[in-house]
Short mmCIF file of C-alpha atoms and ligand atoms in Angstrom, two decimals:
data_model
loop_
_atom_site.label_atom_id
_atom_site.label_comp_id
_atom_site.label_asym_id
_atom_site.label_seq_id
_atom_site.Cartn_x
_atom_site.Cartn_y
_atom_site.Cartn_z
CA MET I 1 88.52 104.91 -63.76
CA ARG I 2 89.38 101.04 -62.82
CA ILE I 3 92.40 101.50 -60.64
CA GLY I 4 94.58 99.25 -59.09
CA ILE I 5 96.57 98.34 -55.91
CA ILE I 6 99.90 96.95 -55.75
CA GLY I 7 100.10 96.35 -51.87
CA SER I 8 98.03 96.97 -48.86
CA GLY I 9 100.04 97.92 -45.97
CA TYR I 10 99.67 101.26 -44.00
CA VAL I 11 99.60 103.51 -48.14
CA GLY I 12 98.56 101.14 -49.84
CA THR I 13 95.10 100.53 -47.92
CA THR I 14 94.80 104.42 -47.55
CA VAL I 15 94.92 105.03 -51.12
CA ALA I 16 92.58 101.68 -52.00
CA ALA I 17 89.52 103.37 -49.68
CA CYS I 18 90.48 107.01 -50.28
CA LEU I 19 90.10 106.42 -54.20
CA ALA I 20 87.37 104.10 -54.24
CA ASP I 21 86.05 107.41 -52.31
CA PHE I 22 86.53 109.36 -55.27
CA GLY I 23 84.64 107.22 -56.88
CA HIS I 24 86.60 105.02 -58.39
CA ASP I 25 86.61 101.03 -58.82
CA VAL I 26 89.54 100.17 -56.93
CA ILE I 27 91.21 96.67 -57.11
CA ALA I 28 93.55 95.42 -54.00
CA VAL I 29 96.44 92.80 -54.87
CA ASP I 30 98.28 91.82 -51.81
CA VAL I 31 100.54 88.08 -51.28
CA ASP I 32 98.77 87.41 -47.75
CA ASP I 33 95.61 85.75 -47.77
CA ALA I 34 94.78 86.88 -44.27
CA VAL I 35 95.29 91.23 -45.38
CA VAL I 36 92.82 90.36 -48.47
CA GLY I 37 90.32 88.42 -46.91
CA ARG I 38 89.84 91.26 -44.19
CA LEU I 39 90.30 93.89 -46.86
CA ASN I 40 86.95 91.88 -48.88
CA ASP I 41 85.23 92.49 -44.80
CA GLY I 42 85.61 95.70 -45.22
CA GLU I 43 87.93 95.62 -42.33
CA SER I 44 91.31 97.32 -42.61
CA SER I 45 94.38 95.42 -41.16
CA ILE I 46 96.00 98.38 -39.32
CA SER I 47 94.82 100.95 -37.34
CA GLU I 48 94.17 104.27 -38.63
CA PRO I 49 90.90 106.86 -38.18
CA ARG I 50 88.00 106.14 -40.44
CA LEU I 51 90.51 104.50 -42.91
CA ASP I 52 87.33 101.01 -41.26
CA ALA I 53 84.43 103.10 -41.86
CA LEU I 54 85.96 103.88 -46.09
CA LEU I 55 86.05 100.53 -46.18
CA ASP I 56 83.37 99.10 -44.73
CA ARG I 57 81.33 101.47 -47.49
CA TYR I 58 83.21 100.19 -50.45
CA ALA I 59 84.24 96.32 -49.86
CA GLY I 60 82.09 94.54 -51.73
CA SER I 61 81.16 97.29 -54.38
CA SER I 62 83.41 99.23 -56.31
CA LEU I 63 86.60 97.82 -53.65
CA PHE I 64 87.94 94.42 -53.94
CA ALA I 65 90.89 92.86 -52.93
CA THR I 66 92.03 89.80 -54.29
CA THR I 67 95.86 87.82 -54.63
CA ASP I 68 95.87 87.56 -58.41
CA TYR I 69 97.72 89.60 -60.55
CA ASP I 70 96.01 89.04 -63.16
CA ASP I 71 92.91 90.85 -61.39
CA LEU I 72 94.89 93.69 -62.58
CA ALA I 73 93.90 93.33 -66.54
CA ASP I 74 90.93 95.71 -66.81
CA VAL I 75 92.78 98.69 -65.33
CA ASP I 76 93.40 102.03 -66.78
CA VAL I 77 96.19 103.04 -63.58
CA VAL I 78 98.11 101.13 -61.34
CA PHE I 79 100.10 102.73 -58.26
CA LEU I 80 102.62 99.97 -56.81
CA ALA I 81 102.74 100.66 -53.09
CA LEU I 82 104.89 97.61 -51.91
CA PRO I 83 107.51 98.53 -49.00
CA THR I 84 111.42 99.29 -49.49
CA PRO I 85 112.32 98.44 -45.91
CA THR I 86 115.93 99.58 -44.74
CA ASN I 87 119.26 97.03 -45.68
CA ASP I 88 122.03 96.93 -42.84
CA ASP I 89 123.98 99.73 -44.07
CA GLY I 90 120.86 101.82 -44.72
CA SER I 91 119.93 101.72 -47.80
CA ILE I 92 116.54 100.63 -49.50
CA ASP I 93 115.46 97.12 -49.99
CA THR I 94 114.15 97.32 -53.48
CA ALA I 95 113.06 92.82 -53.32
CA TYR I 96 109.52 93.88 -52.59
CA VAL I 97 109.01 96.36 -55.68
CA GLU I 98 110.89 94.19 -58.08
CA ALA I 99 109.36 91.56 -57.33
CA GLY I 100 105.79 93.33 -57.49
CA ALA I 101 106.90 95.54 -61.41
CA GLU I 102 108.20 91.36 -62.64
CA ALA I 103 104.26 89.88 -61.66
CA LEU I 104 102.92 93.75 -62.90
CA GLY I 105 104.60 93.44 -65.71
CA ARG I 106 103.48 89.74 -66.48
CA VAL I 107 99.97 91.40 -66.48
CA LEU I 108 100.10 94.07 -68.92
CA ALA I 109 100.32 92.46 -71.58
CA ASP I 110 97.09 91.64 -71.50
CA VAL I 111 95.50 94.85 -70.77
CA GLU I 112 93.59 96.70 -73.12
CA GLY I 113 94.33 100.23 -74.55
CA TYR I 114 97.09 102.97 -72.68
CA PRO I 115 97.58 101.96 -68.60
CA THR I 116 99.95 103.94 -66.34
CA VAL I 117 101.72 102.27 -64.17
CA VAL I 118 102.16 105.10 -61.31
CA VAL I 119 105.26 104.21 -58.14
CA LYS I 120 104.42 105.28 -54.79
CA SER I 121 106.85 103.47 -52.72
CA THR I 122 109.64 105.32 -51.68
CA ILE I 123 112.56 104.80 -53.86
CA VAL I 124 115.71 106.49 -54.22
CA PRO I 125 116.14 109.03 -57.43
CA GLY I 126 116.53 107.09 -60.40
CA THR I 127 115.16 104.16 -59.82
CA THR I 128 111.87 104.12 -61.62
CA ALA I 129 113.90 105.22 -65.09
CA ASP I 130 116.67 102.75 -64.18
CA LEU I 131 115.54 99.62 -62.17
CA ILE I 132 111.35 99.49 -62.26
CA ALA I 133 110.99 100.64 -66.03
CA PRO I 134 113.09 98.09 -67.13
CA ILE I 135 111.50 95.09 -65.08
CA LEU I 136 107.62 96.29 -67.01
CA GLU I 137 109.62 96.28 -70.18
CA ARG I 138 110.93 92.87 -69.93
CA GLU I 139 108.30 91.01 -67.92
CA SER I 140 105.94 92.73 -70.93
CA GLY I 141 107.44 92.83 -73.82
CA LEU I 142 105.71 96.15 -73.66
CA ARG I 143 108.17 99.46 -73.94
CA VAL I 144 106.97 102.98 -71.28
CA GLY I 145 105.87 105.99 -73.36
CA THR I 146 104.95 103.74 -76.21
CA ASP I 147 102.12 101.33 -75.19
CA PHE I 148 101.91 101.79 -71.34
CA GLY I 149 102.69 105.26 -68.56
CA LEU I 150 104.87 105.24 -66.08
CA ALA I 151 105.09 107.71 -63.37
CA VAL I 152 105.54 108.34 -59.92
CA ASN I 153 103.29 110.11 -57.69
CA PRO I 154 104.92 110.07 -53.26
CA GLU I 155 102.96 110.29 -50.30
CA PHE I 156 102.92 112.08 -47.06
CA LEU I 157 100.58 110.86 -45.17
CA ARG I 158 101.04 110.54 -41.81
CA GLU I 159 99.86 107.89 -39.72
CA GLY I 160 97.08 108.15 -37.37
CA SER I 161 95.98 110.81 -39.96
CA ALA I 162 96.56 109.38 -43.39
CA VAL I 163 92.96 109.26 -44.36
CA GLU I 164 92.92 112.98 -43.63
CA ASP I 165 95.78 113.60 -45.24
CA PHE I 166 94.98 112.09 -48.21
CA GLN I 167 91.99 113.79 -48.60
CA GLN I 168 93.43 117.58 -47.82
CA PRO I 169 96.68 117.02 -48.38
CA ASP I 170 99.42 120.50 -48.92
CA LYS I 171 100.42 119.33 -51.90
CA LEU I 172 100.63 116.69 -54.82
CA VAL I 173 102.97 115.10 -56.38
CA PHE I 174 102.97 114.14 -60.13
CA GLY I 175 106.56 112.87 -61.11
CA THR I 176 106.41 112.09 -65.54
CA ASN I 177 107.78 113.53 -68.41
CA ASP I 178 104.91 111.35 -70.85
CA GLU I 179 101.19 113.64 -70.82
CA ARG I 180 99.51 110.73 -71.37
CA ALA I 181 100.24 108.95 -67.92
CA LEU I 182 100.08 112.81 -66.56
CA ASP I 183 96.66 113.28 -68.09
CA ALA I 184 95.72 110.13 -66.05
CA LEU I 185 97.00 111.24 -63.09
CA GLU I 186 94.96 114.14 -62.77
CA THR I 187 91.80 111.58 -63.86
CA VAL I 188 92.52 110.40 -60.69
CA PHE I 189 92.71 112.85 -57.97
CA ALA I 190 90.27 114.87 -60.49
CA PRO I 191 88.33 115.76 -56.95
CA LEU I 192 91.54 117.50 -55.13
CA LEU I 193 92.88 119.35 -58.37
CA ASP I 194 90.80 122.76 -57.28
CA ASP I 195 92.39 123.07 -53.90
CA VAL I 196 96.17 121.71 -53.58
CA PRO I 197 98.46 122.81 -55.98
CA VAL I 198 99.78 120.35 -58.33
CA VAL I 199 103.71 119.72 -59.05
CA ARG I 200 104.33 118.32 -62.46
CA THR I 201 107.76 117.39 -62.79
CA GLY I 202 110.03 114.30 -63.03
CA LEU I 203 110.35 111.22 -62.93
CA SER I 204 113.67 111.47 -60.22
CA GLU I 205 112.72 114.50 -58.93
CA ALA I 206 109.09 113.72 -57.94
CA GLU I 207 111.48 110.83 -55.94
CA MET I 208 113.30 112.88 -54.85
CA ILE I 209 111.31 115.06 -53.54
CA LYS I 210 109.58 112.80 -50.80
CA TYR I 211 113.46 112.18 -49.43
CA ALA I 212 113.74 115.82 -49.34
CA ASN I 213 110.61 115.98 -47.50
CA ASN I 214 111.05 113.93 -45.28
CA ALA I 215 114.73 114.77 -45.05
CA PHE I 216 113.80 118.52 -43.85
CA LEU I 217 111.42 117.46 -41.13
CA ALA I 218 113.77 114.94 -39.06
CA ALA I 219 116.44 117.05 -40.10
CA LYS I 220 114.33 119.88 -38.27
CA ILE I 221 112.99 117.73 -34.67
CA SER I 222 116.68 116.91 -34.56
CA LEU I 223 117.79 120.89 -34.54
CA VAL I 224 114.76 121.52 -32.59
CA ASN I 225 116.04 118.66 -29.96
CA GLU I 226 119.73 120.10 -29.91
CA LEU I 227 118.14 123.30 -28.89
CA GLY I 228 116.19 121.77 -25.96
CA ASN I 229 119.56 120.09 -24.60
CA ILE I 230 120.90 123.31 -25.24
CA CYS I 231 117.92 125.18 -23.33
CA LYS I 232 117.37 122.17 -20.61
CA GLU I 233 121.68 123.36 -19.94
CA TYR I 234 120.45 126.88 -18.43
CA GLY I 235 117.09 126.17 -17.18
CA VAL I 236 115.14 127.79 -20.30
CA ASP I 237 111.49 126.50 -20.82
CA ALA I 238 112.29 125.04 -24.31
CA TYR I 239 108.91 125.07 -25.32
CA GLU I 240 108.97 128.80 -24.86
CA VAL I 241 112.16 129.31 -27.28
CA ALA I 242 110.22 127.33 -30.06
CA ASP I 243 106.88 129.13 -29.86
CA ALA I 244 108.58 132.22 -30.18
CA ILE I 245 110.32 131.16 -33.19
CA GLY I 246 108.10 128.68 -34.82
CA LEU I 247 105.98 133.13 -34.94
CA ASP I 248 108.62 133.37 -37.46
CA ASP I 249 107.41 132.38 -41.05
CA ARG I 250 110.38 131.20 -43.02
CA ILE I 251 110.62 128.83 -39.46
CA GLY I 252 106.72 128.11 -39.15
CA GLU I 253 105.21 126.41 -36.31
CA GLN I 254 104.68 122.81 -36.99
CA PHE I 255 107.54 120.58 -36.46
CA LEU I 256 108.91 122.02 -33.31
CA ARG I 257 107.87 119.77 -30.25
CA SER I 258 111.22 118.77 -28.93
CA GLY I 259 111.06 115.46 -26.86
CA VAL I 260 113.00 112.55 -27.13
CA GLY I 261 112.87 112.46 -30.97
CA TRP I 262 111.28 111.25 -34.03
CA GLY I 263 110.57 107.05 -34.78
CA GLY I 264 107.85 105.19 -37.32
CA SER I 265 108.05 103.91 -40.48
CA CYS I 266 109.44 106.28 -42.45
CA PHE I 267 111.88 109.40 -41.26
CA PRO I 268 114.37 106.71 -39.61
CA LYS I 269 114.24 105.12 -42.84
CA ASP I 270 114.39 107.35 -45.37
CA VAL I 271 117.15 110.19 -43.74
CA ALA I 272 119.24 106.71 -43.67
CA ALA I 273 118.46 105.97 -47.32
CA LEU I 274 119.51 109.47 -48.61
CA VAL I 275 122.39 109.31 -46.69
CA ALA I 276 123.61 106.01 -48.33
CA ALA I 277 122.44 106.44 -51.57
CA ALA I 278 124.36 109.60 -51.51
CA ARG I 279 127.40 108.32 -49.78
CA ASP I 280 127.12 106.18 -53.09
CA ARG I 281 126.98 108.90 -55.43
CA GLY I 282 130.31 109.90 -53.35
CA TYR I 283 128.99 112.83 -51.18
CA ASP I 284 129.19 112.86 -47.57
CA PRO I 285 126.03 114.27 -45.53
CA GLN I 286 126.82 115.42 -42.52
CA LEU I 287 124.12 117.74 -41.78
CA LEU I 288 121.77 114.05 -41.98
CA GLN I 289 123.76 112.06 -40.38
CA ALA I 290 123.71 114.87 -37.38
CA ALA I 291 120.20 114.49 -37.85
CA ILE I 292 120.54 110.65 -37.07
CA ASP I 293 122.91 110.91 -34.33
CA VAL I 294 121.13 113.58 -32.01
CA ASN I 295 117.97 111.68 -32.80
CA ASP I 296 119.73 108.43 -31.88
CA HIS I 297 121.01 110.19 -28.37
CA GLN I 298 117.49 111.58 -27.49
CA PRO I 299 116.39 107.68 -25.80
CA GLU I 300 119.83 108.04 -23.66
CA ARG I 301 119.60 111.30 -23.01
CA MET I 302 116.07 110.66 -20.79
CA LEU I 303 118.05 107.41 -19.51
CA ASP I 304 120.55 109.51 -17.92
CA LEU I 305 117.99 112.46 -16.48
CA LEU I 306 116.00 108.81 -14.77
CA ASP I 307 119.98 107.43 -13.69
CA GLU I 308 119.96 110.92 -11.95
CA HIS I 309 117.49 110.50 -9.55
CA VAL I 310 117.08 106.39 -9.40
CA ASP I 311 118.96 103.40 -9.12
CA VAL I 312 116.08 101.48 -11.24
CA ALA I 313 118.03 97.97 -10.49
CA GLY I 314 115.08 95.33 -9.64
CA GLU I 315 112.72 98.22 -9.32
CA ARG I 316 109.86 98.97 -11.56
CA VAL I 317 109.55 101.27 -13.65
CA ALA I 318 106.83 101.57 -16.62
CA VAL I 319 106.87 103.01 -19.65
CA LEU I 320 103.75 105.04 -21.02
CA GLY I 321 103.96 104.48 -24.67
CA LEU I 322 104.63 102.05 -27.20
CA ALA I 323 103.87 103.51 -30.58
CA PHE I 324 106.23 105.69 -32.12
CA GLY I 325 103.75 108.44 -32.35
CA SER I 326 99.93 109.15 -31.17
CA GLY I 327 96.87 107.87 -32.65
CA THR I 328 98.74 104.71 -34.35
CA ASP I 329 99.47 101.14 -33.55
CA ASP I 330 103.02 101.06 -35.29
CA VAL I 331 105.73 100.31 -33.40
CA ARG I 332 108.53 100.18 -35.54
CA ASN I 333 111.41 102.32 -35.00
CA SER I 334 109.71 103.95 -31.86
CA GLN I 335 111.87 105.40 -29.67
CA ALA I 336 110.39 103.15 -26.53
CA ILE I 337 112.46 100.06 -28.44
CA PRO I 338 116.15 101.92 -26.74
CA ILE I 339 113.93 102.92 -23.89
CA ILE I 340 113.31 99.64 -22.73
CA GLU I 341 116.81 98.03 -23.67
CA GLY I 342 117.74 100.92 -21.92
CA LEU I 343 116.00 100.19 -18.80
CA ARG I 344 116.79 96.35 -19.03
CA GLU I 345 120.45 97.11 -19.22
CA ARG I 346 119.45 98.08 -15.74
CA GLY I 347 117.66 95.43 -14.52
CA ALA I 348 114.23 97.28 -13.94
CA ASP I 349 111.35 95.55 -14.32
CA VAL I 350 109.33 97.05 -17.03
CA ILE I 351 105.52 97.52 -16.78
CA ALA I 352 104.66 99.17 -20.17
CA TYR I 353 101.02 100.39 -21.23
CA ASP I 354 99.73 102.13 -24.70
CA PRO I 355 96.23 103.23 -25.19
CA ASN I 356 96.41 101.35 -28.64
CA ARG I 357 95.86 97.82 -28.04
CA GLY I 358 97.59 97.18 -31.32
CA ALA I 359 100.61 99.12 -30.69
CA VAL I 360 101.12 96.75 -27.08
CA GLU I 361 100.52 93.68 -29.64
CA ASN I 362 103.44 94.88 -31.85
CA MET I 363 106.11 96.02 -29.25
CA ARG I 364 104.61 92.37 -27.29
CA GLY I 365 106.11 90.45 -30.52
CA ARG I 366 109.06 92.69 -29.23
CA PHE I 367 109.28 92.27 -25.88
CA PRO I 368 107.64 89.34 -24.93
CA ASP I 369 109.13 89.19 -21.56
CA VAL I 370 107.93 93.11 -20.93
CA THR I 371 104.90 93.52 -18.84
CA TYR I 372 101.93 95.14 -20.29
CA LEU I 373 98.60 96.67 -18.53
CA ALA I 374 95.59 97.91 -19.70
CA SER I 375 95.22 100.71 -18.80
CA ALA I 376 97.84 103.99 -16.66
CA SER I 377 96.66 102.78 -13.34
CA PRO I 378 97.83 99.39 -12.73
CA THR I 379 100.85 100.17 -14.80
CA LEU I 380 102.43 103.07 -12.36
CA SER I 381 101.11 101.18 -9.58
CA GLY I 382 104.29 100.33 -7.44
CA ALA I 383 106.83 102.06 -10.23
CA ALA I 384 109.60 103.56 -8.86
CA ALA I 385 109.70 105.90 -12.22
CA ALA I 386 107.49 106.57 -15.15
CA LEU I 387 108.51 107.90 -18.83
CA VAL I 388 106.65 109.19 -21.01
CA VAL I 389 107.58 108.17 -24.61
CA THR I 390 104.64 109.18 -26.52
CA ASP I 391 102.38 111.88 -26.80
CA TRP I 392 99.05 110.12 -26.36
CA PRO I 393 96.54 113.13 -25.38
CA ALA I 394 95.25 111.09 -22.84
CA PHE I 395 98.88 110.73 -20.90
CA GLY I 396 97.83 114.53 -20.32
CA ALA I 397 94.88 114.40 -17.98
CA LEU I 398 96.90 111.87 -16.04
CA ASP I 399 96.92 113.18 -12.27
CA ARG I 400 95.97 110.81 -8.92
CA GLU I 401 96.85 108.20 -11.06
CA PHE I 402 100.51 109.40 -10.39
CA ASP I 403 99.97 108.75 -6.43
CA LEU I 404 99.77 104.98 -6.51
CA MET I 405 103.20 104.94 -7.42
CA ALA I 406 106.28 104.09 -4.93
CA GLY I 407 108.84 106.27 -6.19
CA ASP I 408 107.73 110.62 -7.27
CA VAL I 409 110.14 110.32 -10.37
CA VAL I 410 108.61 111.22 -14.09
CA ILE I 411 110.28 111.26 -16.65
CA ASP I 412 108.35 113.58 -19.56
CA GLY I 413 109.71 112.81 -23.31
CA ARG I 414 106.84 114.17 -24.76
CA ARG I 415 105.90 116.90 -22.56
CA VAL I 416 102.07 115.71 -22.32
CA VAL I 417 101.94 115.33 -18.17
CA GLU I 418 101.29 118.37 -16.31
CA ARG I 419 103.69 119.55 -13.29
CA ARG I 420 101.80 118.98 -9.92
CA ASP I 421 102.54 118.73 -6.41
CA GLY I 422 103.92 114.86 -5.34
CA ILE I 423 105.39 113.74 -7.95
CA THR I 424 109.35 114.58 -9.42
CA TYR I 425 109.13 115.95 -12.24
CA GLU I 426 111.63 116.77 -15.13
CA GLY I 427 111.37 117.57 -18.63
CA LEU I 428 113.52 116.34 -21.48
CA THR I 429 113.87 119.22 -23.05
CA TRP I 430 112.41 122.17 -20.63
C1 UDX T 501 106.19 111.42 -41.70
C2 UDX T 501 105.84 113.11 -42.48
O1 UDX T 501 105.41 113.26 -41.57
C3 UDX T 501 105.23 112.10 -44.15
O2 UDX T 501 105.04 113.19 -44.71
C4 UDX T 501 105.21 110.88 -44.56
O3 UDX T 501 104.77 110.48 -45.46
C5 UDX T 501 106.02 109.62 -43.82
O4 UDX T 501 106.45 110.22 -42.36
P1 UDX T 501 105.03 109.60 -39.91
O5 UDX T 501 106.04 109.16 -39.94
O6 UDX T 501 103.70 109.23 -39.68
O7 UDX T 501 105.28 109.92 -41.12
O8 UDX T 501 104.13 110.89 -38.46
P2 UDX T 501 104.62 112.15 -38.62
O9 UDX T 501 103.67 112.79 -37.23
O10 UDX T 501 105.48 113.09 -39.02
O11 UDX T 501 105.92 111.93 -37.38
C6 UDX T 501 107.13 111.57 -36.75
C7 UDX T 501 107.83 111.35 -35.70
O12 UDX T 501 108.55 113.09 -35.52
C8 UDX T 501 107.44 110.88 -34.36
O13 UDX T 501 108.10 110.18 -33.86
C9 UDX T 501 107.08 111.99 -33.88
O14 UDX T 501 106.55 111.78 -32.48
C10 UDX T 501 107.81 112.51 -34.07
N1 UDX T 501 107.57 114.40 -33.57
C11 UDX T 501 106.84 114.95 -34.40
C12 UDX T 501 108.60 114.85 -32.78
O15 UDX T 501 109.52 114.90 -32.35
N2 UDX T 501 108.98 116.86 -32.83
C13 UDX T 501 107.49 117.19 -33.88
O16 UDX T 501 107.47 118.48 -33.30
C14 UDX T 501 106.76 116.23 -34.67
#
């Protein structure tokens, strides 16, 4: 199949590389010349395990990147993988998706046959039918369901394992009321269909499934964080408790790691958008709002624990971990951000380290005045305290490095550091 992918960010680049790996011919469209140039050189603009190897294999043969929407003129299926960032009130900003749909609509009339437009961007229920479809029809002069197909196919990729998640998903969601669009999606994903459950549903249901999935997972972590905060009050080990409750099939063992909370490009944005969309409809979601509140509070709790041990005004404080999670360079909504802000408010001299150099550069863009060092040892050296914010496995191997500190306080927000003699260890929820 010939497949177009509009948007070459975390999602679009992964989908482009993985669909080329399925044997399709892929055209990736992005407005950024630099991103397009790198893709055609077989390199991604993001850090994602195994992605560069795939790009390197297919760029120049079955994967081609361009800034020109006219290059989409002979595709069978086009995915819209453009961002939907957050407005001040938490709702999604659909401007990029609208602009992409407009540009796509203008070339759609020139595409032979019955092309299918597939929305991969995360959008609240009704957006595809009420916003995207009318734009595509207006710009192309064509009719949905008569001249071209329309579907919603949300992604559930985790940063740090996006390629693997694409190749071995828990489920595929095909949202469309159009048999021909459904057939097109089944051809695109044919290599997965024998092994992966497929949910065939409507446009709005598919849009909602993405939000419900992320809202459930984010709320699960906030619940386990709340339970962990209570455990800490009793001196109870929240991880032993989590392991035990995870044995109940109804709860499940995953996503029970309590700590400094969730960040990244999806959970904060999607939960806020669902809350805002529900309020817009007249329903006030109290549990999801509480999930956000608990999450916002976890970094403060980490700083409170620090305050109990040491006054950091004028002191060096080491921050270990800047990315929102391990395995990524992404610092969007990272809990390291409020941690660094809180330390600076206290007058601390913040020294930071992340094993991912991209994460360091991304955080440097946000906090240019923080000192960033290239490894854990110099970061810890002379520090009055250390705060572990990201669950990079390498932090679990730190040992004698802590002897370099001037103080001995280690506040672990992710339960990765071993308790040991010589450090005053505080786990956030244990
Ligand atoms: C998430 C969803 O998992 C994915 O399906 C969706 O498409 C996008 O959002 P992602 O944000 O990339 O993916 O990362 P994920 O690994 O899910 O972690 C999200 C956040 O939750 C991270 O900040 C992580 O540290 C935190 N987390 C995760 C916990 O605090 N505890 C856990 O037990 C699991």
